[in-house]
Each structure stands twice: as structure tokens, then as C-alpha cells.
GROMACS .gro file of C-alpha atoms in nm:
model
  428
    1UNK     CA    1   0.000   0.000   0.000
    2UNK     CA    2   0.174   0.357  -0.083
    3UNK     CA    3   0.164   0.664   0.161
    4UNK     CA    4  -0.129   0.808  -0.021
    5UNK     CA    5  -0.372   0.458   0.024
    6UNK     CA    6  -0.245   0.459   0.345
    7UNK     CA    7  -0.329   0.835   0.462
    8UNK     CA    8  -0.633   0.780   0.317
    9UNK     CA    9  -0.659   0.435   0.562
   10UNK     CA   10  -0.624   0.574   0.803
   11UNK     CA   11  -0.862   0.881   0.809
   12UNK     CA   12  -1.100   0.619   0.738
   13UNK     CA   13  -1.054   0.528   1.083
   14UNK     CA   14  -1.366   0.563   1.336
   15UNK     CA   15  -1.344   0.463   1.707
   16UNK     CA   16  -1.687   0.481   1.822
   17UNK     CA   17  -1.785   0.737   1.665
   18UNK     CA   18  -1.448   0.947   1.772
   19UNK     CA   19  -1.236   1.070   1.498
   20UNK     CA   20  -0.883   1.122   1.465
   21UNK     CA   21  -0.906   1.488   1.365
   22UNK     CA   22  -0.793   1.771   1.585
   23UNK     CA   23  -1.125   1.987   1.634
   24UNK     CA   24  -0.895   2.289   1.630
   25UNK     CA   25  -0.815   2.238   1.256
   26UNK     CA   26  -1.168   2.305   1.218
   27UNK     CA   27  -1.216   2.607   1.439
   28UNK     CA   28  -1.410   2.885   1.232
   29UNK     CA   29  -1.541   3.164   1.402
   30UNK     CA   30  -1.929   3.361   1.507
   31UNK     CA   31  -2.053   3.644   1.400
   32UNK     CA   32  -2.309   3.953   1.390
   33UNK     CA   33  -2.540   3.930   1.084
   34UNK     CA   34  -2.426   4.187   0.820
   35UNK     CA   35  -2.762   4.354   0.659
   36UNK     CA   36  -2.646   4.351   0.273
   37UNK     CA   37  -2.613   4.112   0.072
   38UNK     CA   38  -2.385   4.246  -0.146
   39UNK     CA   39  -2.113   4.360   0.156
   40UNK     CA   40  -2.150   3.961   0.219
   41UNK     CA   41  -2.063   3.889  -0.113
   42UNK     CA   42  -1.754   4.127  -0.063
   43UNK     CA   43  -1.678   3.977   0.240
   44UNK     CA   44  -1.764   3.602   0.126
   45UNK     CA   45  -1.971   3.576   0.475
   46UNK     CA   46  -2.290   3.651   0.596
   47UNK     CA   47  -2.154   3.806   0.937
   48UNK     CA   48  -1.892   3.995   1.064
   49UNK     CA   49  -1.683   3.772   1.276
   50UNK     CA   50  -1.562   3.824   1.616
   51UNK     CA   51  -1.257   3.797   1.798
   52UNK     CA   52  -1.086   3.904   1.496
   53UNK     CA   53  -0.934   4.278   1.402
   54UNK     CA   54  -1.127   4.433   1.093
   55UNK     CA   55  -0.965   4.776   0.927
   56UNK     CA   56  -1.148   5.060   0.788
   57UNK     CA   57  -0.894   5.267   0.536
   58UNK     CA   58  -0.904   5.486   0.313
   59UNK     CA   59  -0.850   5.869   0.187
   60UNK     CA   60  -0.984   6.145   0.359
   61UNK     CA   61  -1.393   6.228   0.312
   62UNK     CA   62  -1.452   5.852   0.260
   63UNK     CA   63  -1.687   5.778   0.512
   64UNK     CA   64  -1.471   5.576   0.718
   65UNK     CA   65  -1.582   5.693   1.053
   66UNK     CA   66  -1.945   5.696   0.942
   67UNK     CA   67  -1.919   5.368   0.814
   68UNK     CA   68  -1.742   5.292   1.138
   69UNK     CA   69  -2.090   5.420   1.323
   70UNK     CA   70  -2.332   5.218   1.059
   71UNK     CA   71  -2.124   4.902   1.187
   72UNK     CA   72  -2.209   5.005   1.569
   73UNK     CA   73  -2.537   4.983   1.500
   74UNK     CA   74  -2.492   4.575   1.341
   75UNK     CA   75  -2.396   4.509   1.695
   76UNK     CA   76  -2.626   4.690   1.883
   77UNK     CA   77  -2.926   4.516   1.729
   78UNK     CA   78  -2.763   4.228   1.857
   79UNK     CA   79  -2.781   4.289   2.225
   80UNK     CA   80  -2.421   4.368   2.205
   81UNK     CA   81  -2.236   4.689   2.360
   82UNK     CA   82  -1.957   4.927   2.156
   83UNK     CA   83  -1.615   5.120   2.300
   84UNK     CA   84  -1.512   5.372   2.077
   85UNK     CA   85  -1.186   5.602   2.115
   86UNK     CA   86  -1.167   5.871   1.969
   87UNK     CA   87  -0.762   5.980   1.892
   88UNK     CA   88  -0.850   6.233   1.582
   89UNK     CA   89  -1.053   6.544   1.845
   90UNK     CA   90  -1.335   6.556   1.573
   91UNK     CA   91  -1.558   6.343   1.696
   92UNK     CA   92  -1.926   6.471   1.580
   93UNK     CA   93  -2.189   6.304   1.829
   94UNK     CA   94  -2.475   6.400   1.611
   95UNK     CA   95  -2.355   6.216   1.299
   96UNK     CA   96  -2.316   5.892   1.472
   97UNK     CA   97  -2.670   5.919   1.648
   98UNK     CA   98  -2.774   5.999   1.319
   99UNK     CA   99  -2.653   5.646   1.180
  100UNK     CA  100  -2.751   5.509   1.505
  101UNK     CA  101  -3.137   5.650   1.446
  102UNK     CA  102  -3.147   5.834   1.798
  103UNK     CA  103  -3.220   5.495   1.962
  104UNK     CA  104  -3.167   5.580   2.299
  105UNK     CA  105  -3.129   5.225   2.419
  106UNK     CA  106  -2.859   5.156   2.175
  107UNK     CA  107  -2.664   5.485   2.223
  108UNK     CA  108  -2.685   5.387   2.633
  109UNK     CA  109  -2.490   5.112   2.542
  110UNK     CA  110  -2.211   5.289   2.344
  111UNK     CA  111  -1.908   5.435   2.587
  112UNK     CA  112  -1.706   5.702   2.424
  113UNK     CA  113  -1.384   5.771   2.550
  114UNK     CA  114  -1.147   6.048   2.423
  115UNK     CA  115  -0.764   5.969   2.404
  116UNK     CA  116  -0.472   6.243   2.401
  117UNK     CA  117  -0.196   5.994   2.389
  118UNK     CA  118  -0.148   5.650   2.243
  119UNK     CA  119  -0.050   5.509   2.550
  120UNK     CA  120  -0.396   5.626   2.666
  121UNK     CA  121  -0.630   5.456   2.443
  122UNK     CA  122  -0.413   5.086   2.438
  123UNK     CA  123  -0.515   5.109   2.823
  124UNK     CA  124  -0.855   5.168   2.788
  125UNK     CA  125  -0.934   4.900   2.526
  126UNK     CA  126  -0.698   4.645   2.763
  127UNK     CA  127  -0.894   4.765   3.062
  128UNK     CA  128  -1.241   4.744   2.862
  129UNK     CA  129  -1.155   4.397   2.776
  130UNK     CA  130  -1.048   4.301   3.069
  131UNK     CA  131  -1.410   4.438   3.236
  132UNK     CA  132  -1.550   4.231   2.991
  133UNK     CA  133  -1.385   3.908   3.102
  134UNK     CA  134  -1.460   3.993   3.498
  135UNK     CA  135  -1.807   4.038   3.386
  136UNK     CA  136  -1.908   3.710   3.265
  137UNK     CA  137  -1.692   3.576   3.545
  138UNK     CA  138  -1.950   3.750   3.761
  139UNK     CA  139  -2.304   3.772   3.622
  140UNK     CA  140  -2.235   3.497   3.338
  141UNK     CA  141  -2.399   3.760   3.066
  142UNK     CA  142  -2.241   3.732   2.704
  143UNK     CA  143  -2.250   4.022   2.440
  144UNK     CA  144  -2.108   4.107   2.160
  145UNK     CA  145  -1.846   4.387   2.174
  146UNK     CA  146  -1.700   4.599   1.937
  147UNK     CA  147  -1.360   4.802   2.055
  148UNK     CA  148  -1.287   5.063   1.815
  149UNK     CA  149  -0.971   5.351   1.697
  150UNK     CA  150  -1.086   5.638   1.534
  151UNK     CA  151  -0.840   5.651   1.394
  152UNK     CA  152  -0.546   5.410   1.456
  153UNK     CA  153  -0.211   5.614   1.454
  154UNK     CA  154  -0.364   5.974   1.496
  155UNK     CA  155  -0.274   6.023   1.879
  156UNK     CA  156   0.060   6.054   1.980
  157UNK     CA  157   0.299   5.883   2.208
  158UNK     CA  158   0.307   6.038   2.537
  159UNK     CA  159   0.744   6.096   2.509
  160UNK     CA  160   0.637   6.311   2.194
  161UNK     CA  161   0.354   6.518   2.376
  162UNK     CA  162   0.673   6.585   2.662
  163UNK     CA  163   0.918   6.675   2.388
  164UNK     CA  164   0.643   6.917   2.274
  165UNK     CA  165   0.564   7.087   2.580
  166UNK     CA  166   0.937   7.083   2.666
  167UNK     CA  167   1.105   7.188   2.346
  168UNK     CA  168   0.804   7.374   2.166
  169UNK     CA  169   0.847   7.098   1.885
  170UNK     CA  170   0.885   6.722   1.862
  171UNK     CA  171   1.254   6.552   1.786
  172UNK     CA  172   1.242   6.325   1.479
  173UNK     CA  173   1.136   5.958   1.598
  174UNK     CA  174   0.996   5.776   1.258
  175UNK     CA  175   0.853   5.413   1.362
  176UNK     CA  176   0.753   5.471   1.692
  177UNK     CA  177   0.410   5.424   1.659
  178UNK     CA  178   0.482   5.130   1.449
  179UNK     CA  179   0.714   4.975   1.667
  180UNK     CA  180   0.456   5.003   1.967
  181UNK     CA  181   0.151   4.856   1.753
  182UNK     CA  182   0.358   4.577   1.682
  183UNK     CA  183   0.398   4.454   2.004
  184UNK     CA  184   0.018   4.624   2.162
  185UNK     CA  185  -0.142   4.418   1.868
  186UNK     CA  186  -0.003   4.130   1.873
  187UNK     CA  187  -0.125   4.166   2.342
  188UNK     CA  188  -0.465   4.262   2.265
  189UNK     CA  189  -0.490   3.976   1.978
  190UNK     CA  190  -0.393   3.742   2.270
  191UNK     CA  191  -0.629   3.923   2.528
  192UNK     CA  192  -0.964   3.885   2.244
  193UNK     CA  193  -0.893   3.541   2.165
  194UNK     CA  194  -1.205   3.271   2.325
  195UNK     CA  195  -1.424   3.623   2.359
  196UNK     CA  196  -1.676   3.789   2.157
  197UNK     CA  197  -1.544   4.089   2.076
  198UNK     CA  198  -1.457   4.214   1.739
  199UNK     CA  199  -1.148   4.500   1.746
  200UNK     CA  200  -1.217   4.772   1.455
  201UNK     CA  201  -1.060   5.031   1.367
  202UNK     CA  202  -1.025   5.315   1.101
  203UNK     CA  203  -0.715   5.430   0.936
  204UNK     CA  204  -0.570   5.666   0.698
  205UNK     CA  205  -0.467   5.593   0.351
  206UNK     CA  206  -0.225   5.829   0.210
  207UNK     CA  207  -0.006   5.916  -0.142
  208UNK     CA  208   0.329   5.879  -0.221
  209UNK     CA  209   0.562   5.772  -0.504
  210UNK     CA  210   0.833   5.463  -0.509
  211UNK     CA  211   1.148   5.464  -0.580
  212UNK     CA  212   1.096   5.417  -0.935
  213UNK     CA  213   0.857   5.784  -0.923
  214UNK     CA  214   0.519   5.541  -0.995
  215UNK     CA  215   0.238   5.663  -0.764
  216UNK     CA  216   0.171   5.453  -0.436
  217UNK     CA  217  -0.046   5.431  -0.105
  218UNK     CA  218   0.071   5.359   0.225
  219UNK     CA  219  -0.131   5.338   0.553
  220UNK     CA  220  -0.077   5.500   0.922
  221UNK     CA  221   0.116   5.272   1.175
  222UNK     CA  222   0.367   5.069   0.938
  223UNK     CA  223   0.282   4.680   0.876
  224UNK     CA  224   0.165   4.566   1.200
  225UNK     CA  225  -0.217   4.589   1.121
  226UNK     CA  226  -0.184   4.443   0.789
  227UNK     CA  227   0.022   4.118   0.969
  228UNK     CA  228  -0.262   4.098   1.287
  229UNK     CA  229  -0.609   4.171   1.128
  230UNK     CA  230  -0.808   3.969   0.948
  231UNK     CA  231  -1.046   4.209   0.683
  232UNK     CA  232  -0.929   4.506   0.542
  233UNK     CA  233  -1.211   4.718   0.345
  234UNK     CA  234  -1.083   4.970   0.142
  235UNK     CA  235  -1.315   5.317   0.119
  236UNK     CA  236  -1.263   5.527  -0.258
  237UNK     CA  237  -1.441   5.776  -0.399
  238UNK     CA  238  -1.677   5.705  -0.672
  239UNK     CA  239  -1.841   5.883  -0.955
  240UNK     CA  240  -2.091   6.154  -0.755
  241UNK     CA  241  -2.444   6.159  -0.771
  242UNK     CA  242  -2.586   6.462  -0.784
  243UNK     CA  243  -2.879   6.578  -0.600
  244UNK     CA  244  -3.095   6.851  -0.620
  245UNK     CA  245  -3.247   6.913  -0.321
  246UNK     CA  246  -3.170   7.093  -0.032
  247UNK     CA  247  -3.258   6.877   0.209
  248UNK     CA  248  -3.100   6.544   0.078
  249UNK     CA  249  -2.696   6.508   0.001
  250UNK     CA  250  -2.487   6.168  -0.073
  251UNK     CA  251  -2.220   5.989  -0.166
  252UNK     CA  252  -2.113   5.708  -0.346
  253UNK     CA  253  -1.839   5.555  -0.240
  254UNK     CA  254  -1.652   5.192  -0.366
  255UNK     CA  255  -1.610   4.936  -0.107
  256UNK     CA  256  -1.378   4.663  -0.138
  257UNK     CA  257  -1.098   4.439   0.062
  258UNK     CA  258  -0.732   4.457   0.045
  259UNK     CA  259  -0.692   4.145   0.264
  260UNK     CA  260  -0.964   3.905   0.319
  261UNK     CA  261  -0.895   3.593   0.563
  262UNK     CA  262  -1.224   3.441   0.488
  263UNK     CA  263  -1.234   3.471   0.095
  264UNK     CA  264  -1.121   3.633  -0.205
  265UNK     CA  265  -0.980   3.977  -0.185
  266UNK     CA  266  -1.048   4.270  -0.451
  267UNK     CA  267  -1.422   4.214  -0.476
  268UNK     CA  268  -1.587   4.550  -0.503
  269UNK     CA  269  -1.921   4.700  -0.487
  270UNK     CA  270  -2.079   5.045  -0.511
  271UNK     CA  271  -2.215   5.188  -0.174
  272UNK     CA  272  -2.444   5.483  -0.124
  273UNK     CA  273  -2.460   5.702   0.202
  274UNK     CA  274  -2.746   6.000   0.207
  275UNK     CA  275  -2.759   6.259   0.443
  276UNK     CA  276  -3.080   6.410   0.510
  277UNK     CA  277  -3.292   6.634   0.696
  278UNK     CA  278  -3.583   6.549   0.850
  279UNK     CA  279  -3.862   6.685   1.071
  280UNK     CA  280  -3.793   6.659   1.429
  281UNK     CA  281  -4.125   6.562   1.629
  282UNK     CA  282  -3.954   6.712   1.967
  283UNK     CA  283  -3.897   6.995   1.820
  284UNK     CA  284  -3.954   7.329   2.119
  285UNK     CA  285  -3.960   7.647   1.941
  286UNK     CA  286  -3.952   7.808   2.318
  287UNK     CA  287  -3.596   7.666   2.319
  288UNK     CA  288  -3.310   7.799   2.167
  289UNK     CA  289  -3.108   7.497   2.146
  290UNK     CA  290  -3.403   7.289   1.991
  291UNK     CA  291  -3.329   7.233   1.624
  292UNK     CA  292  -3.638   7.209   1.352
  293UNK     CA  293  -3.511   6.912   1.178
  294UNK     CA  294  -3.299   6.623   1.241
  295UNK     CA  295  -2.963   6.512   1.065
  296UNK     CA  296  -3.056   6.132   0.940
  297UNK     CA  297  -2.746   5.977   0.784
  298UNK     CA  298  -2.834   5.632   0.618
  299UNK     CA  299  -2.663   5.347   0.460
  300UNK     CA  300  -2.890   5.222   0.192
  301UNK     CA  301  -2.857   4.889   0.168
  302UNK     CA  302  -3.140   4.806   0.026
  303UNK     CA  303  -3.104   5.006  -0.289
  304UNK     CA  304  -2.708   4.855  -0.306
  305UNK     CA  305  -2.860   4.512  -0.291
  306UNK     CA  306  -3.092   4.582  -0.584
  307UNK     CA  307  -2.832   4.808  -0.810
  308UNK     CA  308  -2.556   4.473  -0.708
  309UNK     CA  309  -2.811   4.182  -0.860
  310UNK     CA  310  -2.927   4.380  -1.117
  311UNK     CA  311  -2.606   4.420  -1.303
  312UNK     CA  312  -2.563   4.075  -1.229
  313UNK     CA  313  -2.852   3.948  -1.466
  314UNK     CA  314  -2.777   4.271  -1.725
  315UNK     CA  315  -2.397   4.167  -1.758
  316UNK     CA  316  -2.296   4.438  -1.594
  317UNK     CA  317  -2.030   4.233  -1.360
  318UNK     CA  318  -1.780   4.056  -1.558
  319UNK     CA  319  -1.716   3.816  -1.263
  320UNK     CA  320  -2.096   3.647  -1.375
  321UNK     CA  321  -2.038   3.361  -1.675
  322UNK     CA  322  -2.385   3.449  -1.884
  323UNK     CA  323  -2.508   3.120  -1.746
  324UNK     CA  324  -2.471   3.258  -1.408
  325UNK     CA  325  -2.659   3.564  -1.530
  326UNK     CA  326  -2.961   3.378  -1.681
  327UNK     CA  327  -2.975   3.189  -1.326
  328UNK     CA  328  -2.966   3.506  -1.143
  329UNK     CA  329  -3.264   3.643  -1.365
  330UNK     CA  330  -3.478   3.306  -1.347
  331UNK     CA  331  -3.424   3.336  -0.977
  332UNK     CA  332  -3.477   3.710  -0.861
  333UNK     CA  333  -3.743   3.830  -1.199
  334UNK     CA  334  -3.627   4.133  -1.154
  335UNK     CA  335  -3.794   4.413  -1.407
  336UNK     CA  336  -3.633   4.782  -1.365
  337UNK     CA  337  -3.890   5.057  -1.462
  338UNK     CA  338  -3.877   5.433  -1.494
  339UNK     CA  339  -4.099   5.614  -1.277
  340UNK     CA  340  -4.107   5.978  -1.234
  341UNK     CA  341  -3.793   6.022  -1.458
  342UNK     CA  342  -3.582   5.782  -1.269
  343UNK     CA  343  -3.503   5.442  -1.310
  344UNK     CA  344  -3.493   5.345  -0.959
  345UNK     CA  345  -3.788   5.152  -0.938
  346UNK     CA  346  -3.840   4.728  -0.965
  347UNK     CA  347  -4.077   4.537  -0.993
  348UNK     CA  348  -4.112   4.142  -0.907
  349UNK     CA  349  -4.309   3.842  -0.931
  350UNK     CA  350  -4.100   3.653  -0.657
  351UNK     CA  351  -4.067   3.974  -0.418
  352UNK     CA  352  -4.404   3.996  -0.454
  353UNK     CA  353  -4.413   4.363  -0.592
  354UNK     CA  354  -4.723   4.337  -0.871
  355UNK     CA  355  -4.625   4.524  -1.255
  356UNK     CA  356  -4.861   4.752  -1.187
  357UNK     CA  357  -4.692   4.898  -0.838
  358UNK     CA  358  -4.325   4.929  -0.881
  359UNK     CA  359  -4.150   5.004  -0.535
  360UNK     CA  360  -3.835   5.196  -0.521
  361UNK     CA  361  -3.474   4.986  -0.500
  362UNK     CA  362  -3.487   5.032  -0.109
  363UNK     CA  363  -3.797   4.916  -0.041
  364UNK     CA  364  -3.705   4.592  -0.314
  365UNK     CA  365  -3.399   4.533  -0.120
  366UNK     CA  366  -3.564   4.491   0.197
  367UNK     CA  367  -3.790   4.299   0.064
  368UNK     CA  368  -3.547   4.021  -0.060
  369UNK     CA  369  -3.341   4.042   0.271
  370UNK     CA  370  -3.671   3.961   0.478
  371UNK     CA  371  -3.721   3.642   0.281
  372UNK     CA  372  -3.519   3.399   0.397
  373UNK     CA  373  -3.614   3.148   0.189
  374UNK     CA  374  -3.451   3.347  -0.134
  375UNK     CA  375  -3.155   3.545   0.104
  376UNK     CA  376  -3.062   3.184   0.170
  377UNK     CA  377  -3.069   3.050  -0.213
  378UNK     CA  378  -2.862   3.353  -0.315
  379UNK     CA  379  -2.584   3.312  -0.081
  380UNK     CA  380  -2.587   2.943  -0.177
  381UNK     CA  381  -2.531   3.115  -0.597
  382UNK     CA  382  -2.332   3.331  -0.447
  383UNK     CA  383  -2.097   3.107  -0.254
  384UNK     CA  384  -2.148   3.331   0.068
  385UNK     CA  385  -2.018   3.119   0.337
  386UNK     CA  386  -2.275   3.111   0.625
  387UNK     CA  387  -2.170   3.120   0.979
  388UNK     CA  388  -2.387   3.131   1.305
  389UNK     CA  389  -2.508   3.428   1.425
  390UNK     CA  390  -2.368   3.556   1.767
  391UNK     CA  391  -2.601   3.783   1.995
  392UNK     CA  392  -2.672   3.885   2.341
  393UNK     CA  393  -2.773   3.612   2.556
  394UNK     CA  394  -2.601   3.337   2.361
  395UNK     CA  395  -2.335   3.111   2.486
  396UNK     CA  396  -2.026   3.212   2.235
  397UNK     CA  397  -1.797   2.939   2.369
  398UNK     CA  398  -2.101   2.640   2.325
  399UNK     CA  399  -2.175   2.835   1.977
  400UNK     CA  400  -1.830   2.768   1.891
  401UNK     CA  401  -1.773   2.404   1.987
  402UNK     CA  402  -2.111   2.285   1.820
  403UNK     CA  403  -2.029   2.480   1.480
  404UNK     CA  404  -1.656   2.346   1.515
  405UNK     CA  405  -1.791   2.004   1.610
  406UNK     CA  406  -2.079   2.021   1.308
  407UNK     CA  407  -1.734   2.149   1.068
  408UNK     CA  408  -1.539   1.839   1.138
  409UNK     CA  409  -1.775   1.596   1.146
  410UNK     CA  410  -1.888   1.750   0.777
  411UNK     CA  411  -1.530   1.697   0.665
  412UNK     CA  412  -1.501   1.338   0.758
  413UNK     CA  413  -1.790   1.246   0.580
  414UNK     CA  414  -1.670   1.412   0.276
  415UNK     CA  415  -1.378   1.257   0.346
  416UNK     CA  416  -1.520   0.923   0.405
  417UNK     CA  417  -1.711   0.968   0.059
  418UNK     CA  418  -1.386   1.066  -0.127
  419UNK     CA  419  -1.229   0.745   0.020
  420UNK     CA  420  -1.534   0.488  -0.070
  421UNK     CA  421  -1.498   0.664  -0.444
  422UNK     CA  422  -1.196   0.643  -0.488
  423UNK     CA  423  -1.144   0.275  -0.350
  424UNK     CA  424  -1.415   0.180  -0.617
  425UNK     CA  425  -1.202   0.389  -0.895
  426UNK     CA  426  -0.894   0.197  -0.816
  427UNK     CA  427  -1.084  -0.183  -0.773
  428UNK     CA  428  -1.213  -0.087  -1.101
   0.00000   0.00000   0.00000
């Protein structure tokens, strides 16, 4: 019998009804659910996973921060509870309630912590984490928690703060930021591993030129977040859409990954952010503080969703064989109409939505992610990996031996199958 027979032998192997695989080469991870289908195609999951570090880069005016808020609220409306540091002395309150919709329960659950110093805000997410890990020791309550930088390497080290106040300028010290996130990443890597808690954190992408004068981007803090976190989405401007009134603004932005531990990387999709101005019902017009209308700042998924699957079956992605495409169309009957002068409006025999009364891409998109009948059939087409989703309440470590346990014993029998075929193949 040669090595290969053999392996195969012996992997074979069952000892009432124990394998011989280590469960921990089957360890995969929990997540919160991620509300668009087309981010989870990006992503090649259908949540965000915790206890792993997740990057938000990109140029200035990308969104990154608000995009940083919009992910809050994913674990919020799981039960779960958010730290944010602030390092940048920018931070605009009524943006991220904005995202957040003014949900007062959620926004009691956020804790917002301003940080002069680098120093300062690696203790408070080491001190958060380790409150976290005292708590469940005490009440036995699990949560999903998101730690997060905005941004990563905008605070200073407390030795250049004393030069400053000393000297009236700072000496020249290149790497030192990098040099400490090095060896502060690699702790609080060590410190989130077994918990649920997800470590995000935005960062700045900015231009230069090599040595051969082509241009180049490099990001704040040297390689150490690149080595330590898993998901890097890239923010970049896209090709404006203009609106005309006053009370509605946006932008369109491209969203992709530069590193991707659970899939491909480079996969890229159009996302749109308005800002808008609505009534406020509170509002006092005894008080001078009370403001007429609201701020509302909204990702809309829903109309990303419908814009993503519609190129799909109209060629427009040239990832999609035109197989793929027809499938896509047989499956989603998707008819874009204008209405009004705009072409933003769908209509559906399997959403539901009649010929006769079209309903805007939003409205279409939320639609499709509240069937879970289709949601689950597209992320089968789409080779979305699905993972369990984490919330508060839950027990993460039980979560994670059952779906490790359910992994294995899923690769032994398709390892068992492979075997019995190709012992046939070779008796043949």
C-alpha cells in the first residue's frame, strides 16, 4: 500500500464514533449578521466575525468613521455593547446618532472615550476587555463587543507630547508608533482570543511615489495591522451623484478588501450614504437649542442590494459567466422601470411587488433580505459562506464548539465519501 492509500486508511478510521481529527483544525469563528447582501458577497460571509481585528482605510472624506458608526449599529441590534476612542478630536456626536437613528437604548450602550496619547487609548481598550472578562466571570452575561480607533495612529505617544511641551516641537522619531503597535497588537490579539469581541478600527490611507517615481499608497502605523487583522475594506471615492435638493446630500463611495482571511480579496461594490434632513417631532420652538429638523445619515442597503443583482442578470459584472446571469434572472425576476424620470424603481413576481406597483430599490432590497427562503438561495449562488449568528444572551464558547464540532464531522464524511470513491475507482 503507498503513503497516499495509506493516509487515506487511516482517516477512514472511526473509534466509536471518535475521529482522529484535531477539532482545532476546524475552528471557524461567530458572527453579527451583516444587513447587505452584497457587503457579504464582498466579504464572502454573511456576518462579521468576532474575535478578529477588521480595518477601515481609506483617503480622507470617505466615510470611514461613518461607516465605522453604521457598523455600531450591526452590533447593537444584537444585544451587544460598543467602545469607541476617539484619537483624531473631531468626533461629531450627532452624525453617529444619526446612523444610530437616535435609539436611545442603543446609544446607552455605546461608551465614548477620548484619548490624548497612544498610550492612553491601548489602556482603555486592555482595561475594557479586561471588564468584559470579569463580567461574565461574575453575572455569566455574554455580548457582543466591538472596541474601536478612530483613527489608529492619529494620537501621539506620550514621550512626543513631553518633547512638545518641553522643546516647543517634537525631535524626529519615525517608527515609533509602528514599533509600539507591533507589540500592543499582537497583546490585545492574545487578550480577544475565546471572547466575543470584534477590534475595529479606522485608518488613513495616504499618497506617495516609489522609488521608481510610480504613484503609491501607504497606511498609518507601518505593517503591524496588515500582519494581525483579518479584513481590510478599502473606502474610494466614486463617480458623484448629484442631488438637487436641499434637504437630501450623498455619496457614493466603492467598497472593497485589500486582505480578506475568509475569501477572495479585490471584490468590489458600489455603496451609497445620504444625508438628510428630517422633521424633528420634539422639536420646542420656546428653546433655543431645539433644532427644527434632524440630521438622518443612512446606509442604503437596500437600494445597493438591488443596483448589485441587477447588473448581475444585465452583464454588468464581468465576474458572472452568462449562465450565471440567466440563473440570477430566473431566480430574482427582476424588471427595472422608470418612474417619475428615474429608473430606480423594480418590480417582481418573486418579491411579490405586482407590474402595476413598482416600489423603489430600497424598499425591493428589503424585501429580498426579509425572505429567507430566497436570502438563503442567493448566498448558496453566491458562494457566501454562512456562519452562526452571535447575539446577546447566547453562549459564544457552546456556539463555537457545536459549529466546530458540526465542521469536522462535515469533513469526515466528505472525506469518508472521497475514500469509498476512490477505492471503487482503483478496484475498477
Amino acid at each position: 500500500m503507498d503513503c497516499v492509500s495509506a493516509l487515506r486508511s487511516a482517516l477512514s478510521v472511526k473509534d466509536s464514533g471518535r475521529s482522529v481529527m484535531d477539532l482545532s483544525s476546524h475552528r471557524s469563528f461567530v458572527g453579527v449578521p451583516i444587513p447587505s447582501i452584497a457587503v457579504q458577497w464582498v466579504l464572502n460571509s454573511n456576518v462579521l466575525p468576532l474575535g478578529r481585528m477588521v480595518e477601515f482605510a481609506g483617503a480622507p472624506e470617505c466615510c470611514k468613521s461613518t461607516f465605522l458608526y453604521e457598523v455600531m449599529g450591526w452590533f447593537l441590534r444584537q444585544g451587544g455593547h460598543v467602545v469607541l476612542v476617539e484619537t483624531e478630536q473631531k468626533d461629531n456626536s450627532q452624525i453617529r446618532h444619526a446612523v444610530l437613528k437616535y435609539d436611545a437604548d442603543g446609544i446607552s450602550r455605546v461608551v465614548v472615550k477620548q484619548s490624548l496619547s497612544y498610550e492612553e487609548w491601548v489602556e482603555a481598550l486592555k482595561d475594557a476587555s479586561l471588564f468584559y472578562a470579569e463580567w461574565q466571570k461574575t453575572h455569566g452575561e455574554q455580548f457582543p463587543v466591538l472596541f474601536c480607533i478612530d483613527s489608529l495612529a492619529a494620537a501621539p505617544q506620550d514621550k512626543r507630547i513631553a518633547e512638545m511641551k518641553e522643546n516647543g516641537h517634537t525631535n524626529v522619531g519615525y517608527g515609533g508608533i509602528a514599533r509600539a503597535l507591533s507589540q500592543d497588537l499582537q497583546t490585545f490579539s492574545s487578550i480577544q482570543a475565546g471572547h466575543p469581541f470584534t477590534f475595529a478600527f479606522t485608518n488613513h490611507l495616504k499618497q506617495s511615489m516609489n522609488s521608481m517615481g510610480l504613484p503609491t499608497e501607504y497606511r498609518s502605523g507601518g505593517k503591524a495591522p496588515e500582519f494581525y487583522e483579518s479584513v481590510s475594506f478599502r473606502f474610494a471615492p466614486a463617480p458623484q451623484t448629484r442631488f438637487t435638493k436641499m434637504d437630501c446630500a450623498g455619496r457614493k463611495l466603492r467598497l472593497s478588501t485589500s486582505k480578506n482571511s475568509i475569501g477572495p480579496t479585490k471584490r468590489e461594490v458600489e455603496i451609497l450614504v445620504y444625508f438628510r434632513n428630517l422633521p424633528n417631532p420634539n422639536y420646542d420652538p420656546t428653546d433655543a437649542y431645539s433644532d427644527r429638523y434632524l440630521l438622518d445619515v443612512s446606509f442604503d442597503w437596500g437600494e445597493v442590494d438591488i443596483k448589485f443583482l441587477t447588473a448581475i442578470c444585465n452583464g454588468g459584472r464581468d465576474e458572472f459567466s452568462a449562465p450565471r446571469r440567466r440563473l440570477f434572472s430566473e431566480l430574482l425576476d427582476l424588471h427595472v422601470v422608470s418612474k417619475k424620470n428615474s429608473p430606480t424603481w423594480v418590480w417582481s413576481s418573486v418579491l411579490g411587488v405586482p407590474e402595476s406597483d413598482p416600489v423603489s430599490f430600497s424598499d425591493a432590497g428589503k424585501l429580498l433580505m426579509a425572505n429567507e427562503d430566497l436570502l438563503r438561495r442567493l448566498q448558496e449562488e453566491l458562494y457566501i459562506q454562512r456562519r452562526p449568528i452571535f447575539g446577546a444572551g447566547d453562549n459564544y464558547d457552546e456556539m463555537m464548539d457545536a459549529f466546530t464540532r458540526s465542521s469536522e464531522e462535515r469533513a469526515i464524511a466528505l472525506n469518508n465519501r472521497n475514500y469509498i470513491e476512490n477505492t471503487e475507482n482503483d478496484n475498477e
